[in-house]
Coordinates of C-alpha atoms and ligand atoms in Angstrom, one line a residue:
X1 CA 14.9 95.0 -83.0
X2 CA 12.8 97.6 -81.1
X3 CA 13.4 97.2 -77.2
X4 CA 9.8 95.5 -76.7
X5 CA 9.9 93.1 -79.3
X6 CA 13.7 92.1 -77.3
X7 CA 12.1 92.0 -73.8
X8 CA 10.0 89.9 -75.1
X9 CA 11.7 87.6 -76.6
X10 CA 13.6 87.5 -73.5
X11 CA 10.3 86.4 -71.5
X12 CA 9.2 83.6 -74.7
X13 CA 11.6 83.3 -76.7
X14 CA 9.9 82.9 -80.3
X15 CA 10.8 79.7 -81.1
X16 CA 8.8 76.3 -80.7
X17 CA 9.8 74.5 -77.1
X18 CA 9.1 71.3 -79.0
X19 CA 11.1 71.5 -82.1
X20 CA 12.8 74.7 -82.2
X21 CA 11.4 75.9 -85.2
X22 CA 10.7 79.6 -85.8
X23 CA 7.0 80.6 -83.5
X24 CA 5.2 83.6 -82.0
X25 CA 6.4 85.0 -79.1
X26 CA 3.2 84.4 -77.2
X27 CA 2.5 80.7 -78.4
X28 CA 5.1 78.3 -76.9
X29 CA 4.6 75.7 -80.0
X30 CA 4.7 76.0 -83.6
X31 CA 1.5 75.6 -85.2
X32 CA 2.4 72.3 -86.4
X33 CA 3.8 70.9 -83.1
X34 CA 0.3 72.7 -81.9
X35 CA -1.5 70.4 -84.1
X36 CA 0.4 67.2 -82.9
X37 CA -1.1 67.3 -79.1
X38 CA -3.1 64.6 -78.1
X39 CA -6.0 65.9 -76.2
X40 CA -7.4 63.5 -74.0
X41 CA -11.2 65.2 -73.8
X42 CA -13.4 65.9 -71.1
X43 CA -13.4 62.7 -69.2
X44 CA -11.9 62.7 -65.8
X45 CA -9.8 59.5 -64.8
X46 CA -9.4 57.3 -61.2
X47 CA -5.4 57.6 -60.8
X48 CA -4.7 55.1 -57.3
X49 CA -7.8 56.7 -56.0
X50 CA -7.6 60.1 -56.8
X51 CA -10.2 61.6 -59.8
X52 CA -7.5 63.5 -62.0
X53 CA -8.0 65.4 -64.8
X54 CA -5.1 66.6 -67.9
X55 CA -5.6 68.4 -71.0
X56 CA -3.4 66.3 -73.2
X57 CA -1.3 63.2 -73.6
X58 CA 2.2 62.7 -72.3
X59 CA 4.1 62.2 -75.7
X60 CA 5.1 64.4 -78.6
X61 CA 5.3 67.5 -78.3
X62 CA 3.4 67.8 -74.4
X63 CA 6.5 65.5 -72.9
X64 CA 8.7 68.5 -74.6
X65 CA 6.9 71.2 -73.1
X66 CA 6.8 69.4 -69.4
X67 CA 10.7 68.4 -69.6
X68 CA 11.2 72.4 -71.2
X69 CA 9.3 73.7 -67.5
X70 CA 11.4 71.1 -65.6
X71 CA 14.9 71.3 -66.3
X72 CA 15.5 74.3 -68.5
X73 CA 13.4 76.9 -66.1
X74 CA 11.5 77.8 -68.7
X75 CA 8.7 80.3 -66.4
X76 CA 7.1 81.6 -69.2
X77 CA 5.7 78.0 -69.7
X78 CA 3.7 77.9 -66.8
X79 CA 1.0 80.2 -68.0
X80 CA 0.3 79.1 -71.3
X81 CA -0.3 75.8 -69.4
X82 CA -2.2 76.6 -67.1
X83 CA -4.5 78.6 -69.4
X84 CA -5.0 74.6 -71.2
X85 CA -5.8 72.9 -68.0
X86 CA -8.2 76.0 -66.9
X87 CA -9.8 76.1 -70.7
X88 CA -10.8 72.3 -70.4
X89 CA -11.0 71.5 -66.6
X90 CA -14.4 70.0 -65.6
X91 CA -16.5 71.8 -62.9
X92 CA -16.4 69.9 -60.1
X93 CA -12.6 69.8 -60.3
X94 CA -12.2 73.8 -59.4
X95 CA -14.1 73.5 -56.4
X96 CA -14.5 77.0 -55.1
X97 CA -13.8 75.4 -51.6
X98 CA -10.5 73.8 -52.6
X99 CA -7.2 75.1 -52.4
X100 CA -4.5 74.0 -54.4
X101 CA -1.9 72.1 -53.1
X102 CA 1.5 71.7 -55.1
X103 CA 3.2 67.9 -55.6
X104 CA 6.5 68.7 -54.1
X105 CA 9.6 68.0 -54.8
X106 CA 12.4 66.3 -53.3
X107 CA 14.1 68.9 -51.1
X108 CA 17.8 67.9 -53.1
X109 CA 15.9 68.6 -56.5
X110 CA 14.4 71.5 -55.2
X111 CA 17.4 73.3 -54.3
X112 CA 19.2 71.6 -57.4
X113 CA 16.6 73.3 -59.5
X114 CA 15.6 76.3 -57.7
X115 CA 12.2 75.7 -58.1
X116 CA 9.2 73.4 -58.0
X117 CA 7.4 73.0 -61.6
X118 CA 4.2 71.9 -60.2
X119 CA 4.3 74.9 -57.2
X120 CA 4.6 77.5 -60.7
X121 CA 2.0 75.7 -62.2
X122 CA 0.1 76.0 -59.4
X123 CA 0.5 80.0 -59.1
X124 CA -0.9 80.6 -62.6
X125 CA -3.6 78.3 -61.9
X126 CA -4.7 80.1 -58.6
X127 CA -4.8 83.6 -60.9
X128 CA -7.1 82.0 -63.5
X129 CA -9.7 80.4 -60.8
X130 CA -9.3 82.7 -58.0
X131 CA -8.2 79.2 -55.4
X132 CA -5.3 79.7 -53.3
X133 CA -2.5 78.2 -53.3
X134 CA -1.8 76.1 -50.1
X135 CA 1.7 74.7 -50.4
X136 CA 1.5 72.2 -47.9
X137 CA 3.3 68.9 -48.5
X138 CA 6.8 67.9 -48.3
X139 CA 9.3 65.3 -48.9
X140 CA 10.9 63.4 -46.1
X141 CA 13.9 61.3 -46.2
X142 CA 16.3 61.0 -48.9
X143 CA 15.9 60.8 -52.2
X144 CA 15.7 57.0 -53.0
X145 CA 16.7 56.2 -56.3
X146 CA 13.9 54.1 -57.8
X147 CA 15.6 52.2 -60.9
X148 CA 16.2 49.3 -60.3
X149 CA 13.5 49.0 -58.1
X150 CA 10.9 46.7 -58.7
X151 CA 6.7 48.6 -59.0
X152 CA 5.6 47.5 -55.9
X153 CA 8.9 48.9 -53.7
X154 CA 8.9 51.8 -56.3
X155 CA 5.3 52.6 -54.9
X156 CA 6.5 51.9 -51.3
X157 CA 8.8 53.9 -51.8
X158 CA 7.3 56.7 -52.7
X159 CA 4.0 56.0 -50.3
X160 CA 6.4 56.7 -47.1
X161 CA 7.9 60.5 -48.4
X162 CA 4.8 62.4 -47.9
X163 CA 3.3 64.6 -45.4
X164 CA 2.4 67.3 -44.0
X165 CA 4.8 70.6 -43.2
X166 CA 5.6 70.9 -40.2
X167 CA 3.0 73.4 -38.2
X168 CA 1.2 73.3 -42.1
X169 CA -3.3 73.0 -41.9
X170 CA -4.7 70.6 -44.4
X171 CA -7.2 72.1 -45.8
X172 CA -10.4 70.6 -46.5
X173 CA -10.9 70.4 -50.2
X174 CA -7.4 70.1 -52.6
X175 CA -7.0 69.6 -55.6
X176 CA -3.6 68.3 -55.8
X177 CA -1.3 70.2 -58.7
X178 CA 1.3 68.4 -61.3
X179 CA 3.1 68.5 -64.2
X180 CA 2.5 65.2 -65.0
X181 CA 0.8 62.4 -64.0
X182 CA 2.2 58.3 -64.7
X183 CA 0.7 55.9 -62.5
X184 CA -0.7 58.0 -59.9
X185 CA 1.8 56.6 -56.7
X186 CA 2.7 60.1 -56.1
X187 CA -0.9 61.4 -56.2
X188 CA -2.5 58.5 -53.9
X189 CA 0.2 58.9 -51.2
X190 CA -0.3 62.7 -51.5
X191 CA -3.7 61.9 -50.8
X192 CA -2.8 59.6 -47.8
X193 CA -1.4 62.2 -45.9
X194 CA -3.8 64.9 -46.8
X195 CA -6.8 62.4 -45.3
X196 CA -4.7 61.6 -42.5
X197 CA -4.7 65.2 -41.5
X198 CA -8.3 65.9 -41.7
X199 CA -8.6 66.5 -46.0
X200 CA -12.4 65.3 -46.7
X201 CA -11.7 65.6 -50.3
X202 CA -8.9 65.5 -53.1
X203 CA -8.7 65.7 -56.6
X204 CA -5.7 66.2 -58.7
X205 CA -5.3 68.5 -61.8
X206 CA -2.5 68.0 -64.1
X207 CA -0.7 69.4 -67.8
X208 CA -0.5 66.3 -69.0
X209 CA -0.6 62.2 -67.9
X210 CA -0.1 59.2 -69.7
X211 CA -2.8 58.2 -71.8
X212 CA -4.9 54.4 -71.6
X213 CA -5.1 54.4 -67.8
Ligands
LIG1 ZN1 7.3 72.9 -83.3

């Protein structure tokens, strides 16, 4: 294999994230898997009070490419998904005046995983629209486990880990960043704290989010 073609392979490897079928080394599905994405169209939803936005639905072969950035540190991933949500994004949602603020994770899974999916996403966002990247939430407390739990202490739950870095500026205009987006507990408490700190405005961009909300 000349040394190029091996590097990389290295970066993508050429198989589909989805179902591991032979693929480019560029695309990160097969064309078939390709196919199988549910796009979910130009429409922006209300997610617990925040206007969101996702290229396609969380299922198939989108849930594989998510759980692929997630827990097998898959970096390469991280561009070819941000080049969807970029491709499709409505107007209004890359506000030249917003910066683009990262869901974090819990500390424990952070240093468990080395990394934050939705900070990488973020990154290659910020080089395709020319926002920054303002990385200015945390988690506080530990990380409760929320099976068991019933919605509305799952949503408590969540609503009391959010805020501000310590010595961190919100800045006026976000546009919160995620991998993917469910009910939108994580999104509206994000929010919370943003507003609380002076944010007039947030919107929320995402890969993918669960469709018929
Ligand atoms: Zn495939």
């Amino acid at each position: 294999m000349p040394l190029l073609t091996r590097a990389l392979a290295l970066i993508a490897p050429p198989f589909c994230w989805a179902c591991g079928s032979g693929s480019t080394a560029v695309e990160p599905l097969c064309r078939p898997c390709r196919a199988e994405l549910r796009w979910l169209g130009p429409e922006t939803v209300e997610l617990a009070g925040v206007e969101t936005w996702a290229p396609v639905a969380y299922e198939g072969p989108a849930r594989a490419l998510v759980r692929a950035l997630k827990f097998r540190g898959a970096a390469g991933l991280a561009a070819p998904m941000a080049a969807q949500i970029v491709a499709g994004a409505p107007q209004h949602l890359v506000d030249p005046r917003a910066a683009l603020v990262p869901v974090p994770l819990h500390p424990v899974r952070a240093r468990r995983r080395g990394f934050n999916q939705a900070e990488r996403l973020a990154t290659q966002l910020a080089r395709r629209t020319g926002l920054t990247v303002e990385d200015c939430l945390c988690r506080r407390g530990h990380a409760r486990r929320q099976v068991g739990l019933g919605r509305s202490e799952r949503l408590a739950a969540i609503a009391g880990a959010l805020e501000l870095r310590p010595g961190a500026r919100a800045p006026a205009f976000v546009v919160l960043v995620d991998d993917v987006v469910t009910t939108g507990a994580t999104l509206n408490s994000c929010a919370a704290a943003l507003r609380a700190a002076g944010t007039r405005q947030v919107w929320a961009l995402a890969y993918t989010r669960t469709p018929g909300r």
